[in-house]
Short mmCIF file of N, CA and C in Angstrom, two decimals:
data_model
loop_
_atom_site.label_atom_id
_atom_site.label_comp_id
_atom_site.label_asym_id
_atom_site.label_seq_id
_atom_site.Cartn_x
_atom_site.Cartn_y
_atom_site.Cartn_z
N MET A 7 71.82 34.08 -39.92
CA MET A 7 72.09 35.49 -39.06
C MET A 7 73.17 36.27 -39.64
N ASP A 8 72.23 37.57 -40.27
CA ASP A 8 72.87 38.52 -40.58
C ASP A 8 73.91 39.21 -40.12
N SER A 9 75.28 39.18 -40.38
CA SER A 9 76.18 39.93 -39.43
C SER A 9 76.16 41.30 -40.00
N SER A 10 75.45 41.95 -41.16
CA SER A 10 75.49 43.29 -40.99
C SER A 10 74.58 44.17 -39.83
N ARG A 11 73.56 43.39 -39.11
CA ARG A 11 72.87 44.04 -37.96
C ARG A 11 73.77 44.30 -36.77
N HIS A 12 75.10 43.87 -36.85
CA HIS A 12 75.93 43.57 -35.32
C HIS A 12 76.92 44.23 -35.94
N ARG A 13 77.10 45.62 -36.85
CA ARG A 13 78.47 45.64 -37.00
C ARG A 13 77.90 47.35 -36.42
N PRO A 14 79.22 48.02 -35.73
CA PRO A 14 78.96 49.08 -35.30
C PRO A 14 78.42 50.23 -36.08
N GLY A 15 78.16 51.46 -35.91
CA GLY A 15 77.61 52.29 -37.16
C GLY A 15 78.62 53.07 -37.10
N PRO A 16 78.80 54.41 -37.80
CA PRO A 16 79.62 55.13 -37.68
C PRO A 16 79.71 55.80 -36.44
N THR A 17 81.39 56.26 -35.80
CA THR A 17 81.57 57.08 -34.89
C THR A 17 81.37 58.74 -35.45
N ILE A 18 81.30 59.35 -34.36
CA ILE A 18 81.20 60.58 -34.32
C ILE A 18 82.58 61.27 -33.42
N ALA A 19 83.18 61.85 -34.10
CA ALA A 19 84.42 62.20 -32.97
C ALA A 19 84.19 63.01 -31.98
N GLU A 20 85.06 62.96 -30.67
CA GLU A 20 84.58 63.66 -29.51
C GLU A 20 85.32 65.05 -30.13
N PRO A 21 84.49 66.22 -29.64
CA PRO A 21 84.93 67.61 -29.39
C PRO A 21 86.19 67.52 -28.71
N TYR A 22 87.02 68.43 -29.50
CA TYR A 22 88.29 68.51 -28.97
C TYR A 22 88.83 69.40 -27.73
N ARG A 23 89.26 68.61 -26.59
CA ARG A 23 88.99 69.11 -25.43
C ARG A 23 90.32 68.79 -24.68
N ARG A 24 91.28 69.61 -23.76
CA ARG A 24 92.43 68.92 -23.46
C ARG A 24 92.84 69.95 -22.23
N THR A 25 93.50 69.39 -21.01
CA THR A 25 94.02 70.09 -20.13
C THR A 25 94.81 70.14 -20.12
N GLN A 26 95.83 71.04 -19.84
CA GLN A 26 97.54 71.38 -19.50
C GLN A 26 97.73 71.65 -17.93
N HIS A 27 98.57 70.88 -17.70
CA HIS A 27 98.84 70.97 -16.21
C HIS A 27 100.32 71.61 -15.79
N GLY A 28 100.59 72.50 -15.35
CA GLY A 28 101.70 73.26 -15.12
C GLY A 28 102.19 73.78 -14.09
N PRO A 29 103.65 73.95 -14.23
CA PRO A 29 104.31 73.92 -12.27
C PRO A 29 103.86 75.01 -11.58
N LEU A 30 103.44 76.35 -12.55
CA LEU A 30 103.46 77.84 -12.28
C LEU A 30 102.69 77.60 -11.09
N TRP A 31 101.93 76.91 -10.24
CA TRP A 31 101.03 77.11 -9.32
C TRP A 31 101.97 76.85 -8.06
N VAL A 32 102.67 75.80 -8.43
CA VAL A 32 103.43 75.28 -7.36
C VAL A 32 104.82 76.73 -6.84
N ILE A 33 105.53 77.34 -8.11
CA ILE A 33 105.97 78.48 -7.72
C ILE A 33 105.35 79.44 -7.01
N LEU A 34 103.98 79.69 -7.69
CA LEU A 34 103.18 81.07 -6.77
C LEU A 34 102.90 80.75 -5.21
N LEU A 35 102.72 79.36 -5.27
CA LEU A 35 102.47 79.04 -3.88
C LEU A 35 103.65 78.78 -2.82
N ALA A 36 104.86 78.79 -3.62
CA ALA A 36 105.99 79.07 -2.68
C ALA A 36 106.33 79.96 -2.35
N ALA A 37 106.15 80.95 -3.76
CA ALA A 37 106.72 82.11 -3.38
C ALA A 37 105.70 82.89 -1.81
N GLY A 38 104.05 82.50 -1.89
CA GLY A 38 103.12 82.73 -0.81
C GLY A 38 103.86 82.11 0.64
N ALA A 39 104.24 81.11 0.40
CA ALA A 39 104.62 80.62 1.48
C ALA A 39 105.87 81.49 2.02
N ALA A 40 106.80 81.81 1.30
CA ALA A 40 107.68 82.60 1.69
C ALA A 40 106.92 84.12 2.29
N LEU A 41 106.14 84.50 2.13
CA LEU A 41 105.84 85.60 2.39
C LEU A 41 104.70 85.37 3.61
N ALA A 42 104.29 84.48 3.51
CA ALA A 42 104.07 83.97 5.33
C ALA A 42 104.52 83.69 6.10
N ALA A 43 105.88 83.32 5.85
CA ALA A 43 107.28 83.19 6.81
C ALA A 43 107.66 84.41 7.40
N GLY A 44 107.56 85.46 6.45
CA GLY A 44 108.17 87.18 6.61
C GLY A 44 107.15 87.40 7.20
N ALA A 45 105.49 87.03 7.41
CA ALA A 45 104.59 87.81 7.89
C ALA A 45 104.68 87.51 9.05
N SER A 46 105.12 86.48 9.67
CA SER A 46 104.83 85.98 11.23
C SER A 46 106.11 85.68 11.97
N ALA A 47 107.21 86.13 10.92
CA ALA A 47 108.52 86.79 11.53
C ALA A 47 108.02 87.23 13.50
N PRO A 48 109.24 87.02 13.74
CA PRO A 48 108.81 87.46 15.55
C PRO A 48 109.21 89.54 15.00
N GLY A 49 108.82 90.06 15.97
CA GLY A 49 109.05 91.52 16.25
C GLY A 49 108.59 92.06 14.64
N ILE A 50 107.81 91.71 13.80
CA ILE A 50 107.38 92.59 12.62
C ILE A 50 106.36 93.49 12.85
N ASP A 51 106.58 94.58 12.10
CA ASP A 51 105.71 95.43 12.29
C ASP A 51 104.58 95.06 11.70
N ARG A 52 103.26 95.45 12.68
CA ARG A 52 101.92 95.25 11.79
C ARG A 52 101.56 95.74 10.40
N VAL A 53 101.84 96.78 10.04
CA VAL A 53 101.30 96.99 8.82
C VAL A 53 102.29 96.00 7.66
N ALA A 54 103.52 95.72 7.94
CA ALA A 54 104.18 94.82 7.36
C ALA A 54 103.73 93.70 7.00
N ALA A 55 103.21 93.49 8.40
CA ALA A 55 102.63 91.95 8.43
C ALA A 55 101.41 91.91 7.80
N VAL A 56 100.51 92.91 7.39
CA VAL A 56 99.09 92.92 7.05
C VAL A 56 99.87 93.11 5.22
N ALA A 57 100.87 94.02 5.23
CA ALA A 57 100.91 94.14 3.59
C ALA A 57 101.46 92.51 3.12
N LEU A 58 102.11 91.84 3.70
CA LEU A 58 102.66 90.40 3.47
C LEU A 58 101.60 89.41 3.57
N GLY A 59 100.81 89.68 4.19
CA GLY A 59 99.64 88.77 4.14
C GLY A 59 98.56 88.78 3.16
N ALA A 60 98.78 90.49 2.33
CA ALA A 60 97.97 90.11 1.45
C ALA A 60 98.72 89.75 0.03
N GLY A 61 99.60 90.23 0.67
CA GLY A 61 100.16 89.13 -0.80
C GLY A 61 100.63 87.70 -0.74
N VAL A 62 100.38 87.08 0.48
CA VAL A 62 100.01 85.61 0.57
C VAL A 62 98.78 85.54 -0.02
N ALA A 63 97.64 86.30 -0.03
CA ALA A 63 96.23 86.05 -0.25
C ALA A 63 96.50 86.03 -1.78
N PHE A 64 97.39 87.17 -2.82
CA PHE A 64 97.37 87.44 -3.87
C PHE A 64 98.00 86.50 -4.71
N MET A 65 99.16 85.51 -3.83
CA MET A 65 99.65 84.81 -4.63
C MET A 65 98.79 83.13 -4.80
N VAL A 66 98.35 83.05 -3.25
CA VAL A 66 97.11 81.60 -3.72
C VAL A 66 96.20 81.90 -4.77
N LEU A 67 95.40 83.29 -4.87
CA LEU A 67 94.65 83.33 -5.71
C LEU A 67 95.32 83.10 -7.13
N LEU A 68 96.51 83.61 -7.46
CA LEU A 68 97.32 83.31 -8.95
C LEU A 68 96.94 81.86 -9.13
N ALA A 69 97.96 81.16 -7.79
CA ALA A 69 98.06 80.11 -8.37
C ALA A 69 96.55 79.14 -8.74
N LEU A 70 95.68 79.53 -7.82
CA LEU A 70 94.09 79.03 -8.29
C LEU A 70 93.69 79.68 -9.40
N CYS A 71 94.17 80.70 -10.15
CA CYS A 71 94.13 80.94 -11.51
C CYS A 71 94.68 80.29 -12.24
N PHE A 72 96.18 79.83 -12.31
CA PHE A 72 97.26 79.45 -13.07
C PHE A 72 97.49 78.44 -12.78
N ALA A 73 96.65 77.18 -12.78
CA ALA A 73 97.30 75.65 -12.50
C ALA A 73 96.79 74.70 -13.54
N THR A 74 96.10 75.46 -14.27
CA THR A 74 95.92 74.62 -15.36
C THR A 74 95.30 75.52 -16.35
N LEU A 75 95.03 75.08 -17.89
CA LEU A 75 95.06 75.45 -18.98
C LEU A 75 94.06 74.67 -19.64
N THR A 76 92.66 74.87 -20.01
CA THR A 76 91.84 73.76 -20.49
C THR A 76 91.45 74.68 -22.37
N ILE A 77 91.60 73.54 -22.96
CA ILE A 77 91.30 74.74 -24.38
C ILE A 77 90.48 73.27 -25.12
N GLU A 78 89.38 73.95 -25.33
CA GLU A 78 88.10 72.84 -25.64
C GLU A 78 87.32 73.88 -26.91
N ASP A 79 86.56 72.99 -27.95
CA ASP A 79 85.56 73.42 -28.59
C ASP A 79 84.18 73.29 -27.92
N THR A 80 83.92 74.32 -27.83
CA THR A 80 82.54 74.86 -27.39
C THR A 80 81.25 74.80 -28.30
N GLY A 81 81.50 74.39 -29.43
CA GLY A 81 80.53 73.73 -30.74
C GLY A 81 80.61 75.09 -31.80
N ASP A 82 80.43 76.42 -31.40
CA ASP A 82 80.85 77.07 -32.45
C ASP A 82 82.20 77.93 -32.35
N ALA A 83 82.77 77.75 -31.45
CA ALA A 83 84.43 78.33 -30.99
C ALA A 83 85.06 77.46 -30.60
N ILE A 84 86.72 77.64 -30.36
CA ILE A 84 87.81 77.08 -29.98
C ILE A 84 88.14 78.21 -28.70
N ALA A 85 87.79 77.44 -27.36
CA ALA A 85 88.14 78.38 -25.78
C ALA A 85 89.45 78.20 -25.43
N ALA A 86 89.85 79.37 -24.68
CA ALA A 86 90.88 78.38 -23.56
C ALA A 86 90.64 78.94 -22.04
N ARG A 87 90.83 78.47 -21.46
CA ARG A 87 90.33 78.43 -19.95
C ARG A 87 91.51 78.20 -18.73
N PHE A 88 92.29 79.20 -17.96
CA PHE A 88 92.94 79.23 -17.28
C PHE A 88 91.83 78.76 -16.18
N GLY A 89 92.85 78.16 -14.62
CA GLY A 89 91.86 77.35 -14.15
C GLY A 89 92.82 76.49 -13.12
N PRO A 90 92.07 76.17 -11.69
CA PRO A 90 90.33 75.60 -11.55
C PRO A 90 89.98 76.98 -11.24
N LEU A 91 90.03 78.05 -10.96
CA LEU A 91 89.43 79.33 -10.84
C LEU A 91 89.02 79.84 -11.98
N PRO A 92 88.17 79.50 -12.55
CA PRO A 92 88.02 80.11 -14.24
C PRO A 92 87.75 81.83 -14.34
N VAL A 93 88.94 82.73 -13.74
CA VAL A 93 88.83 84.05 -13.80
C VAL A 93 89.26 84.82 -15.32
N PHE A 94 90.04 83.78 -16.43
CA PHE A 94 91.01 84.63 -17.35
C PHE A 94 90.13 83.41 -18.18
N SER A 95 90.06 83.98 -19.54
CA SER A 95 89.74 82.84 -20.44
C SER A 95 89.60 83.68 -21.87
N ALA A 96 89.49 83.21 -23.08
CA ALA A 96 89.37 83.52 -24.25
C ALA A 96 88.44 82.51 -25.48
N SER A 97 87.96 83.18 -25.82
CA SER A 97 87.37 82.51 -26.91
C SER A 97 87.16 82.77 -28.54
N ILE A 98 87.57 82.31 -29.70
CA ILE A 98 87.65 82.07 -30.71
C ILE A 98 86.54 81.62 -31.81
N PRO A 99 85.28 82.28 -32.21
CA PRO A 99 84.49 81.65 -33.28
C PRO A 99 85.33 81.47 -34.17
N PHE A 100 84.81 80.12 -34.68
CA PHE A 100 85.48 79.37 -36.23
C PHE A 100 85.11 80.15 -37.36
N ALA A 101 83.98 80.63 -37.20
CA ALA A 101 83.82 81.61 -38.53
C ALA A 101 84.52 82.56 -38.45
N SER A 102 85.26 83.13 -37.70
CA SER A 102 85.77 84.12 -37.82
C SER A 102 87.49 83.68 -38.14
N ILE A 103 87.75 82.60 -37.98
CA ILE A 103 89.41 81.84 -38.50
C ILE A 103 89.73 82.12 -39.89
N THR A 104 90.88 82.83 -40.27
CA THR A 104 91.31 83.03 -41.44
C THR A 104 92.51 82.18 -41.41
N GLY A 105 93.32 81.37 -40.47
CA GLY A 105 94.84 80.53 -40.75
C GLY A 105 94.46 79.99 -39.10
N VAL A 106 95.59 78.77 -39.35
CA VAL A 106 95.94 78.12 -38.33
C VAL A 106 97.10 77.45 -38.41
N ARG A 107 98.21 77.40 -37.71
CA ARG A 107 99.55 76.78 -37.62
C ARG A 107 99.87 76.65 -36.28
N THR A 108 100.95 75.61 -36.29
CA THR A 108 101.62 75.47 -34.87
C THR A 108 102.68 76.11 -35.24
N ALA A 109 103.35 76.67 -33.75
CA ALA A 109 104.52 77.51 -33.67
C ALA A 109 105.02 77.59 -32.64
N ARG A 110 106.10 78.33 -32.03
CA ARG A 110 106.66 78.20 -30.96
C ARG A 110 106.80 79.44 -30.26
N SER A 111 106.46 79.83 -29.25
CA SER A 111 106.85 80.73 -28.35
C SER A 111 108.44 80.79 -28.13
N THR A 112 108.74 81.73 -27.36
CA THR A 112 109.95 82.19 -27.13
C THR A 112 110.13 82.72 -25.38
N LEU A 113 110.82 82.66 -24.60
CA LEU A 113 111.14 82.84 -23.85
C LEU A 113 110.55 84.23 -22.81
N LEU A 114 111.40 85.02 -24.19
CA LEU A 114 110.78 86.59 -23.88
C LEU A 114 109.43 86.30 -24.40
N ASP A 115 108.50 85.62 -24.86
CA ASP A 115 107.39 85.76 -24.85
C ASP A 115 106.58 85.47 -23.85
N GLY A 116 106.94 84.84 -23.08
CA GLY A 116 106.47 84.47 -21.51
C GLY A 116 105.22 83.39 -21.32
N TRP A 117 104.61 83.66 -20.44
CA TRP A 117 103.66 82.37 -19.61
C TRP A 117 102.58 83.49 -19.25
N GLY A 118 100.98 82.84 -19.34
CA GLY A 118 100.66 83.69 -18.97
C GLY A 118 99.38 84.30 -19.75
N ILE A 119 98.97 85.37 -19.91
CA ILE A 119 98.10 86.06 -20.97
C ILE A 119 98.54 87.76 -21.00
N HIS A 120 99.43 87.65 -22.21
CA HIS A 120 99.37 89.03 -22.59
C HIS A 120 99.14 89.11 -24.03
N TRP A 121 99.62 90.60 -24.67
CA TRP A 121 99.47 90.95 -25.86
C TRP A 121 101.25 91.31 -26.14
N THR A 122 101.84 90.99 -27.10
CA THR A 122 102.76 91.37 -27.37
C THR A 122 103.15 91.78 -29.04
N PRO A 123 103.63 93.41 -29.25
CA PRO A 123 103.64 93.77 -30.29
C PRO A 123 104.41 93.04 -31.60
N GLY A 124 103.34 92.57 -32.67
CA GLY A 124 103.67 92.05 -33.86
C GLY A 124 103.28 90.37 -34.02
N LYS A 125 102.87 90.14 -32.43
CA LYS A 125 102.90 88.84 -32.46
C LYS A 125 101.32 88.54 -31.64
N GLY A 126 100.35 89.92 -31.01
CA GLY A 126 99.16 89.49 -30.95
C GLY A 126 99.22 88.94 -29.75
N TRP A 127 98.07 88.19 -29.16
CA TRP A 127 97.95 87.70 -27.68
C TRP A 127 98.14 86.48 -27.71
N ILE A 128 98.73 85.80 -26.63
CA ILE A 128 99.21 84.77 -26.13
C ILE A 128 98.77 84.06 -24.77
N TYR A 129 98.10 82.97 -25.00
CA TYR A 129 97.45 82.46 -23.47
C TYR A 129 98.49 81.11 -23.35
N ASN A 130 99.26 81.13 -22.81
CA ASN A 130 100.03 80.07 -22.33
C ASN A 130 100.89 80.03 -20.57
N LEU A 131 100.37 78.31 -20.61
CA LEU A 131 100.63 77.56 -19.12
C LEU A 131 101.97 77.59 -18.91
N TRP A 132 102.53 77.04 -20.03
CA TRP A 132 104.00 76.43 -19.37
C TRP A 132 104.52 76.08 -21.07
N GLY A 133 105.71 75.92 -20.90
CA GLY A 133 106.60 75.65 -22.57
C GLY A 133 106.37 76.42 -23.61
N PHE A 134 106.72 76.15 -24.56
CA PHE A 134 107.03 77.22 -25.70
C PHE A 134 105.83 76.58 -26.97
N ASP A 135 105.38 75.35 -26.83
CA ASP A 135 104.63 74.61 -28.59
C ASP A 135 103.06 75.83 -28.55
N CYS A 136 102.86 76.32 -29.25
CA CYS A 136 101.83 76.69 -29.20
C CYS A 136 100.83 76.64 -30.71
N VAL A 137 99.41 76.87 -30.49
CA VAL A 137 99.15 77.28 -32.10
C VAL A 137 98.92 78.52 -32.18
N GLU A 138 98.87 79.16 -33.22
CA GLU A 138 98.43 80.66 -33.57
C GLU A 138 97.28 80.37 -34.46
N ILE A 139 96.85 81.33 -34.33
CA ILE A 139 95.35 81.59 -34.86
C ILE A 139 95.17 82.65 -35.38
N HIS A 140 94.74 83.04 -36.83
CA HIS A 140 94.52 84.36 -37.02
C HIS A 140 93.18 84.48 -37.43
N HIS A 141 92.51 85.56 -37.20
CA HIS A 141 91.40 85.60 -37.14
C HIS A 141 90.82 87.24 -36.69
N ARG A 142 89.81 87.70 -37.67
CA ARG A 142 89.54 89.31 -37.48
C ARG A 142 90.91 90.08 -37.56
N GLY A 143 91.93 89.85 -38.31
CA GLY A 143 92.86 90.74 -38.59
C GLY A 143 93.98 91.09 -37.22
N THR A 144 93.79 90.19 -36.30
CA THR A 144 94.43 89.71 -35.44
C THR A 144 95.33 88.51 -35.28
N THR A 145 96.09 87.98 -34.24
CA THR A 145 96.68 86.69 -33.88
C THR A 145 96.49 86.56 -32.41
N THR A 146 95.98 84.86 -32.16
CA THR A 146 95.67 84.80 -31.13
C THR A 146 96.51 83.27 -30.67
N ARG A 147 97.61 83.39 -29.80
CA ARG A 147 98.37 81.91 -29.79
C ARG A 147 98.25 81.12 -28.53
N PHE A 148 97.30 79.94 -28.42
CA PHE A 148 97.14 79.26 -28.03
C PHE A 148 98.51 78.00 -27.03
N GLY A 149 99.00 78.27 -25.87
CA GLY A 149 100.19 77.48 -25.39
C GLY A 149 99.55 75.98 -25.65
N THR A 150 100.30 75.03 -25.82
CA THR A 150 99.66 73.50 -25.70
C THR A 150 100.44 72.76 -25.66
N ASP A 151 100.06 71.73 -25.16
CA ASP A 151 101.32 70.19 -25.21
C ASP A 151 100.66 69.44 -26.19
N ASP A 152 100.04 70.15 -26.88
CA ASP A 152 99.43 68.57 -28.42
C ASP A 152 98.98 69.86 -29.04
N PRO A 153 100.20 70.26 -29.61
CA PRO A 153 99.94 71.30 -30.87
C PRO A 153 99.50 70.95 -32.22
N GLU A 154 100.07 69.38 -32.20
CA GLU A 154 99.45 69.02 -33.65
C GLU A 154 97.87 68.64 -33.64
N GLY A 155 97.68 68.25 -32.61
CA GLY A 155 96.42 67.74 -32.07
C GLY A 155 94.99 69.33 -32.62
N LEU A 156 96.09 70.26 -31.55
CA LEU A 156 94.80 71.30 -31.18
C LEU A 156 94.89 72.18 -32.81
N ALA A 157 96.04 71.99 -33.63
CA ALA A 157 95.46 72.48 -34.93
C ALA A 157 95.21 72.07 -35.87
N ALA A 158 95.20 70.64 -35.90
CA ALA A 158 94.46 69.74 -36.70
C ALA A 158 92.71 70.07 -36.53
N ALA A 159 92.58 69.78 -34.94
CA ALA A 159 90.94 70.22 -34.48
C ALA A 159 90.51 71.49 -34.98
N VAL A 160 91.40 72.65 -34.71
CA VAL A 160 90.95 74.19 -35.36
C VAL A 160 90.43 74.37 -36.58
N ALA A 161 91.61 73.53 -37.52
CA ALA A 161 91.29 73.78 -38.69
C ALA A 161 90.46 72.92 -39.48
N SER A 162 90.27 72.09 -38.89
CA SER A 162 89.18 70.97 -39.13
C SER A 162 87.74 71.48 -39.03
N ARG A 163 87.55 72.09 -37.76
CA ARG A 163 86.31 72.85 -37.69
C ARG A 163 86.22 74.31 -38.53
N ALA A 164 87.42 75.41 -38.83
CA ALA A 164 86.88 76.32 -39.19
C ALA A 164 87.12 75.88 -40.70
N GLY A 165 87.46 74.90 -41.16
CA GLY A 165 87.55 74.17 -42.70
C GLY A 165 88.62 75.25 -43.42
N LEU A 166 89.49 74.60 -42.84
CA LEU A 166 90.69 75.41 -43.56
C LEU A 166 91.58 74.38 -43.07
N PRO A 167 92.61 74.31 -44.47
CA PRO A 167 94.35 73.40 -44.11
C PRO A 167 95.22 74.14 -43.13
N ILE A 168 95.75 73.08 -42.36
CA ILE A 168 97.02 73.94 -41.21
C ILE A 168 97.95 74.12 -41.85
N ASP A 169 98.50 75.73 -41.20
CA ASP A 169 99.58 76.10 -42.00
C ASP A 169 99.06 77.43 -43.17
N THR A 170 97.94 78.01 -42.54
CA THR A 170 97.28 78.68 -43.57
C THR A 170 97.43 80.32 -43.10
N ALA A 171 98.48 80.45 -42.29
CA ALA A 171 98.51 81.86 -42.00
C ALA A 171 99.04 82.68 -42.53
N PRO A 172 98.14 83.74 -42.77
CA PRO A 172 98.17 85.01 -43.97
C PRO A 172 99.37 85.43 -43.35
#
């Protein structure tokens, strides 16, 4: 019997996909619960109760938007999506990437989605590890609990070495 017929063929690596879970949603729900307690307090003014109720709804909505951060290879781009309610996302085509490296954000950089002068956009759920991606003359940082894996995946798909930030 020829043993070469029973050897498995080469495997194709799975595209990068990782979901990070952060505690921010718990903080947002706790704030919503505090607002709900205030809205249901005896003797509260009706307008104040409605305003607090709107605050509760807003906190629950934010908690659903920022419970997770999924970063994945979509075939032609690396994409980041907050969830489970997928309202906020970003996508960077691999063809536009000119540099990639692991980095660290600071407490002043914060969490969520925002633009910082001199640093570009950041999409971060929790923690300080991130991957800095240079593309089309700008910088985007994706927060992650797998900086080495994400940087390697992006660099490989973009045809670049890691730590090639301009």
